[in-house]
Amino acid sequence: MAIWKDTPAPASKSNPPTPATPPASNPAPEAASFDAAPVRDIASASPGPSRAAEPQLKESLIASDLTIEGKIEGTGHVRIAGKFNGDVNVQGNLTIENGAKLTGGVRALKVIVAGELEGNIEAAQKVELLESGALTGDVKAGSLTVANGARMRGQVDFGWGDKGSAKGGSKAGNDDAA
């Protein structure tokens, strides 16, 4: 407070405005709450629309200039833009971007392949093989979407989930789509 009183030294005659100094000190806490407010807004805004569909999950990224070997396990989403050698087991979505390569087994809720995957996909609810995607391995999923131009070599089992077993399902073996 002494610093603020020194700054308005000519206005020190008006002691009644000096009680206005506490409101001037209130902007400092407002500034602190302003800094915290956008973080809360972003955190509450991003999971808001997705709360109905899935729990709040963060996404991890393997950048395009990285090559990593190991194992990924967790509850978040994973986006691979570089190269990863190892298994991926997440309770979220896995996206392999165009130009990326994953060598290893995959377990995820949803798998989107725009790059290259050498390995099996197991227990996925949904698999999307995009136009630029290439998959060498077996797929076991609730549903499979293959875009025109995608490439695949392996066996596919889909539609055999709890609901699909009553209806029957489809099985294709050693499919090559060009």
JSON list of C-alpha atoms in Angstrom, two decimals:
[
{"chain": "A", "resi": 1, "resn": "MET", "atom": "CA", "xyz": [0.00, 0.00, 0.00]},
{"chain": "A", "resi": 2, "resn": "ALA", "atom": "CA", "xyz": [2.86, 2.36, 0.67]},
{"chain": "A", "resi": 3, "resn": "ILE", "atom": "CA", "xyz": [3.97, 2.02, -2.93]},
{"chain": "A", "resi": 4, "resn": "TRP", "atom": "CA", "xyz": [0.51, 2.98, -4.15]},
{"chain": "A", "resi": 5, "resn": "LYS", "atom": "CA", "xyz": [0.35, 5.96, -1.78]},
{"chain": "A", "resi": 6, "resn": "ASP", "atom": "CA", "xyz": [3.76, 7.13, -2.99]},
{"chain": "A", "resi": 7, "resn": "THR", "atom": "CA", "xyz": [2.63, 7.03, -6.61]},
{"chain": "A", "resi": 8, "resn": "PRO", "atom": "CA", "xyz": [-0.41, 9.30, -6.13]},
{"chain": "A", "resi": 9, "resn": "ALA", "atom": "CA", "xyz": [1.46, 11.70, -3.79]},
{"chain": "A", "resi": 10, "resn": "PRO", "atom": "CA", "xyz": [-0.28, 14.78, -5.27]},
{"chain": "A", "resi": 11, "resn": "ALA", "atom": "CA", "xyz": [-3.64, 13.14, -4.66]},
{"chain": "A", "resi": 12, "resn": "SER", "atom": "CA", "xyz": [-2.81, 12.46, -0.99]},
{"chain": "A", "resi": 13, "resn": "LYS", "atom": "CA", "xyz": [-4.94, 15.51, -0.08]},
{"chain": "A", "resi": 14, "resn": "SER", "atom": "CA", "xyz": [-7.99, 13.54, -1.04]},
{"chain": "A", "resi": 15, "resn": "ASN", "atom": "CA", "xyz": [-8.01, 10.95, 1.71]},
{"chain": "A", "resi": 16, "resn": "PRO", "atom": "CA", "xyz": [-11.55, 9.82, 0.84]},
{"chain": "A", "resi": 17, "resn": "PRO", "atom": "CA", "xyz": [-10.30, 8.49, -2.52]},
{"chain": "A", "resi": 18, "resn": "THR", "atom": "CA", "xyz": [-7.62, 6.59, -0.57]},
{"chain": "A", "resi": 19, "resn": "PRO", "atom": "CA", "xyz": [-10.39, 4.16, 0.54]},
{"chain": "A", "resi": 20, "resn": "ALA", "atom": "CA", "xyz": [-10.77, 3.67, -3.20]},
{"chain": "A", "resi": 21, "resn": "THR", "atom": "CA", "xyz": [-7.34, 2.08, -2.96]},
{"chain": "A", "resi": 22, "resn": "PRO", "atom": "CA", "xyz": [-8.85, -1.22, -1.68]},
{"chain": "A", "resi": 23, "resn": "PRO", "atom": "CA", "xyz": [-10.94, -1.43, -4.86]},
{"chain": "A", "resi": 24, "resn": "ALA", "atom": "CA", "xyz": [-7.67, -0.74, -6.70]},
{"chain": "A", "resi": 25, "resn": "SER", "atom": "CA", "xyz": [-6.23, -3.68, -4.80]},
{"chain": "A", "resi": 26, "resn": "ASN", "atom": "CA", "xyz": [-9.24, -5.73, -5.91]},
{"chain": "A", "resi": 27, "resn": "PRO", "atom": "CA", "xyz": [-8.14, -5.56, -9.56]},
{"chain": "A", "resi": 28, "resn": "ALA", "atom": "CA", "xyz": [-4.97, -7.40, -8.57]},
{"chain": "A", "resi": 29, "resn": "PRO", "atom": "CA", "xyz": [-7.00, -10.36, -7.26]},
{"chain": "A", "resi": 30, "resn": "GLU", "atom": "CA", "xyz": [-9.24, -10.00, -10.30]},
{"chain": "A", "resi": 31, "resn": "ALA", "atom": "CA", "xyz": [-6.14, -10.24, -12.43]},
{"chain": "A", "resi": 32, "resn": "ALA", "atom": "CA", "xyz": [-5.23, -13.42, -10.57]},
{"chain": "A", "resi": 33, "resn": "SER", "atom": "CA", "xyz": [-8.75, -14.77, -11.03]},
{"chain": "A", "resi": 34, "resn": "PHE", "atom": "CA", "xyz": [-8.64, -13.63, -14.65]},
{"chain": "A", "resi": 35, "resn": "ASP", "atom": "CA", "xyz": [-5.52, -15.73, -15.17]},
{"chain": "A", "resi": 36, "resn": "ALA", "atom": "CA", "xyz": [-7.20, -18.72, -13.56]},
{"chain": "A", "resi": 37, "resn": "ALA", "atom": "CA", "xyz": [-10.59, -18.17, -15.23]},
{"chain": "A", "resi": 38, "resn": "PRO", "atom": "CA", "xyz": [-9.48, -18.94, -18.80]},
{"chain": "A", "resi": 39, "resn": "VAL", "atom": "CA", "xyz": [-7.86, -22.17, -17.63]},
{"chain": "A", "resi": 40, "resn": "ARG", "atom": "CA", "xyz": [-11.10, -23.20, -15.95]},
{"chain": "A", "resi": 41, "resn": "ASP", "atom": "CA", "xyz": [-13.12, -22.15, -19.00]},
{"chain": "A", "resi": 42, "resn": "ILE", "atom": "CA", "xyz": [-10.89, -24.12, -21.36]},
{"chain": "A", "resi": 43, "resn": "ALA", "atom": "CA", "xyz": [-10.90, -27.15, -19.11]},
{"chain": "A", "resi": 44, "resn": "SER", "atom": "CA", "xyz": [-14.65, -27.04, -18.63]},
{"chain": "A", "resi": 45, "resn": "ALA", "atom": "CA", "xyz": [-15.41, -26.12, -22.25]},
{"chain": "A", "resi": 46, "resn": "SER", "atom": "CA", "xyz": [-13.41, -28.88, -23.91]},
{"chain": "A", "resi": 47, "resn": "PRO", "atom": "CA", "xyz": [-14.91, -31.79, -21.99]},
{"chain": "A", "resi": 48, "resn": "GLY", "atom": "CA", "xyz": [-18.40, -30.25, -22.08]},
{"chain": "A", "resi": 49, "resn": "PRO", "atom": "CA", "xyz": [-19.41, -31.38, -25.58]},
{"chain": "A", "resi": 50, "resn": "SER", "atom": "CA", "xyz": [-17.62, -34.71, -25.25]},
{"chain": "A", "resi": 51, "resn": "ARG", "atom": "CA", "xyz": [-18.97, -35.53, -21.79]},
{"chain": "A", "resi": 52, "resn": "ALA", "atom": "CA", "xyz": [-22.06, -37.12, -23.29]},
{"chain": "A", "resi": 53, "resn": "ALA", "atom": "CA", "xyz": [-20.02, -39.31, -25.64]},
{"chain": "A", "resi": 54, "resn": "GLU", "atom": "CA", "xyz": [-16.99, -40.20, -23.52]},
{"chain": "A", "resi": 55, "resn": "PRO", "atom": "CA", "xyz": [-15.18, -39.24, -20.33]},
{"chain": "A", "resi": 56, "resn": "GLN", "atom": "CA", "xyz": [-12.73, -36.36, -20.33]},
{"chain": "A", "resi": 57, "resn": "LEU", "atom": "CA", "xyz": [-9.52, -37.72, -21.84]},
{"chain": "A", "resi": 58, "resn": "LYS", "atom": "CA", "xyz": [-6.36, -35.90, -22.83]},
{"chain": "A", "resi": 59, "resn": "GLU", "atom": "CA", "xyz": [-4.52, -36.55, -26.08]},
{"chain": "A", "resi": 60, "resn": "SER", "atom": "CA", "xyz": [-0.82, -37.37, -26.27]},
{"chain": "A", "resi": 61, "resn": "LEU", "atom": "CA", "xyz": [1.12, -36.70, -29.46]},
{"chain": "A", "resi": 62, "resn": "ILE", "atom": "CA", "xyz": [4.20, -38.36, -30.88]},
{"chain": "A", "resi": 63, "resn": "ALA", "atom": "CA", "xyz": [5.49, -35.66, -33.20]},
{"chain": "A", "resi": 64, "resn": "SER", "atom": "CA", "xyz": [6.46, -36.31, -36.81]},
{"chain": "A", "resi": 65, "resn": "ASP", "atom": "CA", "xyz": [10.19, -35.88, -36.14]},
{"chain": "A", "resi": 66, "resn": "LEU", "atom": "CA", "xyz": [10.28, -38.48, -33.33]},
{"chain": "A", "resi": 67, "resn": "THR", "atom": "CA", "xyz": [11.00, -42.21, -33.34]},
{"chain": "A", "resi": 68, "resn": "ILE", "atom": "CA", "xyz": [10.10, -43.98, -30.09]},
{"chain": "A", "resi": 69, "resn": "GLU", "atom": "CA", "xyz": [10.37, -47.59, -28.95]},
{"chain": "A", "resi": 70, "resn": "GLY", "atom": "CA", "xyz": [8.47, -48.91, -25.97]},
{"chain": "A", "resi": 71, "resn": "LYS", "atom": "CA", "xyz": [4.93, -49.48, -24.80]},
{"chain": "A", "resi": 72, "resn": "ILE", "atom": "CA", "xyz": [2.01, -47.08, -24.41]},
{"chain": "A", "resi": 73, "resn": "GLU", "atom": "CA", "xyz": [-0.69, -47.78, -21.83]},
{"chain": "A", "resi": 74, "resn": "GLY", "atom": "CA", "xyz": [-3.26, -45.43, -20.36]},
{"chain": "A", "resi": 75, "resn": "THR", "atom": "CA", "xyz": [-6.69, -43.90, -20.45]},
{"chain": "A", "resi": 76, "resn": "GLY", "atom": "CA", "xyz": [-6.13, -41.02, -22.87]},
{"chain": "A", "resi": 77, "resn": "HIS", "atom": "CA", "xyz": [-6.13, -40.56, -26.62]},
{"chain": "A", "resi": 78, "resn": "VAL", "atom": "CA", "xyz": [-2.91, -41.04, -28.59]},
{"chain": "A", "resi": 79, "resn": "ARG", "atom": "CA", "xyz": [-1.99, -39.41, -31.91]},
{"chain": "A", "resi": 80, "resn": "ILE", "atom": "CA", "xyz": [1.08, -40.72, -33.71]},
{"chain": "A", "resi": 81, "resn": "ALA", "atom": "CA", "xyz": [2.61, -38.48, -36.35]},
{"chain": "A", "resi": 82, "resn": "GLY", "atom": "CA", "xyz": [6.12, -39.99, -36.17]},
{"chain": "A", "resi": 83, "resn": "LYS", "atom": "CA", "xyz": [7.33, -43.55, -35.77]},
{"chain": "A", "resi": 84, "resn": "PHE", "atom": "CA", "xyz": [6.53, -45.82, -32.83]},
{"chain": "A", "resi": 85, "resn": "ASN", "atom": "CA", "xyz": [7.75, -49.38, -32.30]},
{"chain": "A", "resi": 86, "resn": "GLY", "atom": "CA", "xyz": [5.82, -51.18, -29.59]},
{"chain": "A", "resi": 87, "resn": "ASP", "atom": "CA", "xyz": [2.35, -52.04, -28.37]},
{"chain": "A", "resi": 88, "resn": "VAL", "atom": "CA", "xyz": [-0.36, -49.46, -27.73]},
{"chain": "A", "resi": 89, "resn": "ASN", "atom": "CA", "xyz": [-3.06, -50.24, -25.16]},
{"chain": "A", "resi": 90, "resn": "VAL", "atom": "CA", "xyz": [-5.28, -47.23, -24.41]},
{"chain": "A", "resi": 91, "resn": "GLN", "atom": "CA", "xyz": [-8.80, -46.73, -23.17]},
{"chain": "A", "resi": 92, "resn": "GLY", "atom": "CA", "xyz": [-9.27, -43.95, -25.69]},
{"chain": "A", "resi": 93, "resn": "ASN", "atom": "CA", "xyz": [-8.71, -43.35, -29.38]},
{"chain": "A", "resi": 94, "resn": "LEU", "atom": "CA", "xyz": [-5.57, -44.02, -31.42]},
{"chain": "A", "resi": 95, "resn": "THR", "atom": "CA", "xyz": [-4.88, -42.00, -34.55]},
{"chain": "A", "resi": 96, "resn": "ILE", "atom": "CA", "xyz": [-2.01, -42.85, -36.89]},
{"chain": "A", "resi": 97, "resn": "GLU", "atom": "CA", "xyz": [-1.55, -39.82, -39.14]},
{"chain": "A", "resi": 98, "resn": "ASN", "atom": "CA", "xyz": [-0.54, -39.80, -42.78]},
{"chain": "A", "resi": 99, "resn": "GLY", "atom": "CA", "xyz": [3.22, -40.39, -43.01]},
{"chain": "A", "resi": 100, "resn": "ALA", "atom": "CA", "xyz": [3.39, -41.99, -39.55]},
{"chain": "A", "resi": 101, "resn": "LYS", "atom": "CA", "xyz": [4.25, -45.62, -38.84]},
{"chain": "A", "resi": 102, "resn": "LEU", "atom": "CA", "xyz": [3.31, -47.87, -35.92]},
{"chain": "A", "resi": 103, "resn": "THR", "atom": "CA", "xyz": [4.83, -51.32, -35.59]},
{"chain": "A", "resi": 104, "resn": "GLY", "atom": "CA", "xyz": [3.11, -53.27, -32.82]},
{"chain": "A", "resi": 105, "resn": "GLY", "atom": "CA", "xyz": [-0.19, -54.49, -31.47]},
{"chain": "A", "resi": 106, "resn": "VAL", "atom": "CA", "xyz": [-3.09, -52.12, -30.82]},
{"chain": "A", "resi": 107, "resn": "ARG", "atom": "CA", "xyz": [-5.93, -52.11, -28.29]},
{"chain": "A", "resi": 108, "resn": "ALA", "atom": "CA", "xyz": [-8.04, -48.95, -28.29]},
{"chain": "A", "resi": 109, "resn": "LEU", "atom": "CA", "xyz": [-11.67, -47.86, -28.40]},
{"chain": "A", "resi": 110, "resn": "LYS", "atom": "CA", "xyz": [-11.37, -46.31, -31.85]},
{"chain": "A", "resi": 111, "resn": "VAL", "atom": "CA", "xyz": [-8.45, -46.69, -34.27]},
{"chain": "A", "resi": 112, "resn": "ILE", "atom": "CA", "xyz": [-7.98, -44.36, -37.23]},
{"chain": "A", "resi": 113, "resn": "VAL", "atom": "CA", "xyz": [-5.24, -45.36, -39.68]},
{"chain": "A", "resi": 114, "resn": "ALA", "atom": "CA", "xyz": [-4.13, -42.73, -42.18]},
{"chain": "A", "resi": 115, "resn": "GLY", "atom": "CA", "xyz": [-0.48, -43.80, -42.08]},
{"chain": "A", "resi": 116, "resn": "GLU", "atom": "CA", "xyz": [1.02, -47.27, -41.79]},
{"chain": "A", "resi": 117, "resn": "LEU", "atom": "CA", "xyz": [0.29, -49.94, -39.18]},
{"chain": "A", "resi": 118, "resn": "GLU", "atom": "CA", "xyz": [2.17, -53.24, -38.99]},
{"chain": "A", "resi": 119, "resn": "GLY", "atom": "CA", "xyz": [0.45, -55.22, -36.27]},
{"chain": "A", "resi": 120, "resn": "ASN", "atom": "CA", "xyz": [-2.87, -56.54, -35.07]},
{"chain": "A", "resi": 121, "resn": "ILE", "atom": "CA", "xyz": [-5.81, -54.49, -33.85]},
{"chain": "A", "resi": 122, "resn": "GLU", "atom": "CA", "xyz": [-7.80, -56.19, -31.10]},
{"chain": "A", "resi": 123, "resn": "ALA", "atom": "CA", "xyz": [-10.90, -55.27, -29.16]},
{"chain": "A", "resi": 124, "resn": "ALA", "atom": "CA", "xyz": [-11.57, -51.98, -30.92]},
{"chain": "A", "resi": 125, "resn": "GLN", "atom": "CA", "xyz": [-15.13, -50.70, -31.11]},
{"chain": "A", "resi": 126, "resn": "LYS", "atom": "CA", "xyz": [-14.46, -48.96, -34.40]},
{"chain": "A", "resi": 127, "resn": "VAL", "atom": "CA", "xyz": [-11.62, -49.06, -36.93]},
{"chain": "A", "resi": 128, "resn": "GLU", "atom": "CA", "xyz": [-11.29, -46.57, -39.79]},
{"chain": "A", "resi": 129, "resn": "LEU", "atom": "CA", "xyz": [-8.79, -47.28, -42.55]},
{"chain": "A", "resi": 130, "resn": "LEU", "atom": "CA", "xyz": [-8.48, -44.03, -44.46]},
{"chain": "A", "resi": 131, "resn": "GLU", "atom": "CA", "xyz": [-7.55, -43.53, -48.12]},
{"chain": "A", "resi": 132, "resn": "SER", "atom": "CA", "xyz": [-3.84, -43.08, -47.36]},
{"chain": "A", "resi": 133, "resn": "GLY", "atom": "CA", "xyz": [-3.77, -45.89, -44.76]},
{"chain": "A", "resi": 134, "resn": "ALA", "atom": "CA", "xyz": [-1.94, -49.19, -45.00]},
{"chain": "A", "resi": 135, "resn": "LEU", "atom": "CA", "xyz": [-2.54, -52.03, -42.54]},
{"chain": "A", "resi": 136, "resn": "THR", "atom": "CA", "xyz": [-0.60, -55.28, -42.35]},
{"chain": "A", "resi": 137, "resn": "GLY", "atom": "CA", "xyz": [-2.15, -57.43, -39.65]},
{"chain": "A", "resi": 138, "resn": "ASP", "atom": "CA", "xyz": [-5.39, -58.85, -38.33]},
{"chain": "A", "resi": 139, "resn": "VAL", "atom": "CA", "xyz": [-8.35, -56.77, -37.19]},
{"chain": "A", "resi": 140, "resn": "LYS", "atom": "CA", "xyz": [-10.97, -57.65, -34.57]},
{"chain": "A", "resi": 141, "resn": "ALA", "atom": "CA", "xyz": [-13.43, -54.80, -34.16]},
{"chain": "A", "resi": 142, "resn": "GLY", "atom": "CA", "xyz": [-17.07, -53.93, -33.67]},
{"chain": "A", "resi": 143, "resn": "SER", "atom": "CA", "xyz": [-17.13, -52.08, -36.98]},
{"chain": "A", "resi": 144, "resn": "LEU", "atom": "CA", "xyz": [-14.71, -51.46, -39.83]},
{"chain": "A", "resi": 145, "resn": "THR", "atom": "CA", "xyz": [-14.71, -48.65, -42.37]},
{"chain": "A", "resi": 146, "resn": "VAL", "atom": "CA", "xyz": [-12.33, -48.91, -45.34]},
{"chain": "A", "resi": 147, "resn": "ALA", "atom": "CA", "xyz": [-11.90, -45.95, -47.67]},
{"chain": "A", "resi": 148, "resn": "ASN", "atom": "CA", "xyz": [-11.32, -46.33, -51.39]},
{"chain": "A", "resi": 149, "resn": "GLY", "atom": "CA", "xyz": [-7.58, -46.55, -51.99]},
{"chain": "A", "resi": 150, "resn": "ALA", "atom": "CA", "xyz": [-6.70, -47.98, -48.57]},
{"chain": "A", "resi": 151, "resn": "ARG", "atom": "CA", "xyz": [-4.48, -51.06, -48.43]},
{"chain": "A", "resi": 152, "resn": "MET", "atom": "CA", "xyz": [-4.74, -54.03, -46.11]},
{"chain": "A", "resi": 153, "resn": "ARG", "atom": "CA", "xyz": [-3.23, -57.49, -45.77]},
{"chain": "A", "resi": 154, "resn": "GLY", "atom": "CA", "xyz": [-4.60, -59.73, -43.03]},
{"chain": "A", "resi": 155, "resn": "GLN", "atom": "CA", "xyz": [-7.75, -61.24, -41.58]},
{"chain": "A", "resi": 156, "resn": "VAL", "atom": "CA", "xyz": [-10.75, -59.23, -40.46]},
{"chain": "A", "resi": 157, "resn": "ASP", "atom": "CA", "xyz": [-13.44, -60.06, -37.89]},
{"chain": "A", "resi": 158, "resn": "PHE", "atom": "CA", "xyz": [-16.05, -57.38, -37.28]},
{"chain": "A", "resi": 159, "resn": "GLY", "atom": "CA", "xyz": [-19.64, -57.13, -36.16]},
{"chain": "A", "resi": 160, "resn": "TRP", "atom": "CA", "xyz": [-19.30, -59.97, -33.66]},
{"chain": "A", "resi": 161, "resn": "GLY", "atom": "CA", "xyz": [-19.79, -57.87, -30.53]},
{"chain": "A", "resi": 162, "resn": "ASP", "atom": "CA", "xyz": [-22.45, -58.68, -27.92]},
{"chain": "A", "resi": 163, "resn": "LYS", "atom": "CA", "xyz": [-25.20, -57.16, -30.07]},
{"chain": "A", "resi": 164, "resn": "GLY", "atom": "CA", "xyz": [-23.80, -58.55, -33.32]},
{"chain": "A", "resi": 165, "resn": "SER", "atom": "CA", "xyz": [-23.61, -62.16, -32.17]},
{"chain": "A", "resi": 166, "resn": "ALA", "atom": "CA", "xyz": [-27.38, -62.47, -32.13]},
{"chain": "A", "resi": 167, "resn": "LYS", "atom": "CA", "xyz": [-27.60, -61.10, -35.67]},
{"chain": "A", "resi": 168, "resn": "GLY", "atom": "CA", "xyz": [-24.56, -62.88, -37.00]},
{"chain": "A", "resi": 169, "resn": "GLY", "atom": "CA", "xyz": [-21.62, -61.07, -38.50]},
{"chain": "A", "resi": 170, "resn": "SER", "atom": "CA", "xyz": [-19.16, -60.93, -41.31]},
{"chain": "A", "resi": 171, "resn": "LYS", "atom": "CA", "xyz": [-15.75, -62.45, -41.64]},
{"chain": "A", "resi": 172, "resn": "ALA", "atom": "CA", "xyz": [-13.29, -61.95, -44.44]},
{"chain": "A", "resi": 173, "resn": "GLY", "atom": "CA", "xyz": [-9.92, -63.63, -44.66]},
{"chain": "A", "resi": 174, "resn": "ASN", "atom": "CA", "xyz": [-6.68, -62.53, -46.34]},
{"chain": "A", "resi": 175, "resn": "ASP", "atom": "CA", "xyz": [-8.19, -59.43, -47.89]},
{"chain": "A", "resi": 176, "resn": "ASP", "atom": "CA", "xyz": [-6.13, -57.18, -50.12]},
{"chain": "A", "resi": 177, "resn": "ALA", "atom": "CA", "xyz": [-7.72, -53.89, -51.10]},
{"chain": "A", "resi": 178, "resn": "ALA", "atom": "CA", "xyz": [-5.83, -51.69, -53.50]}
]
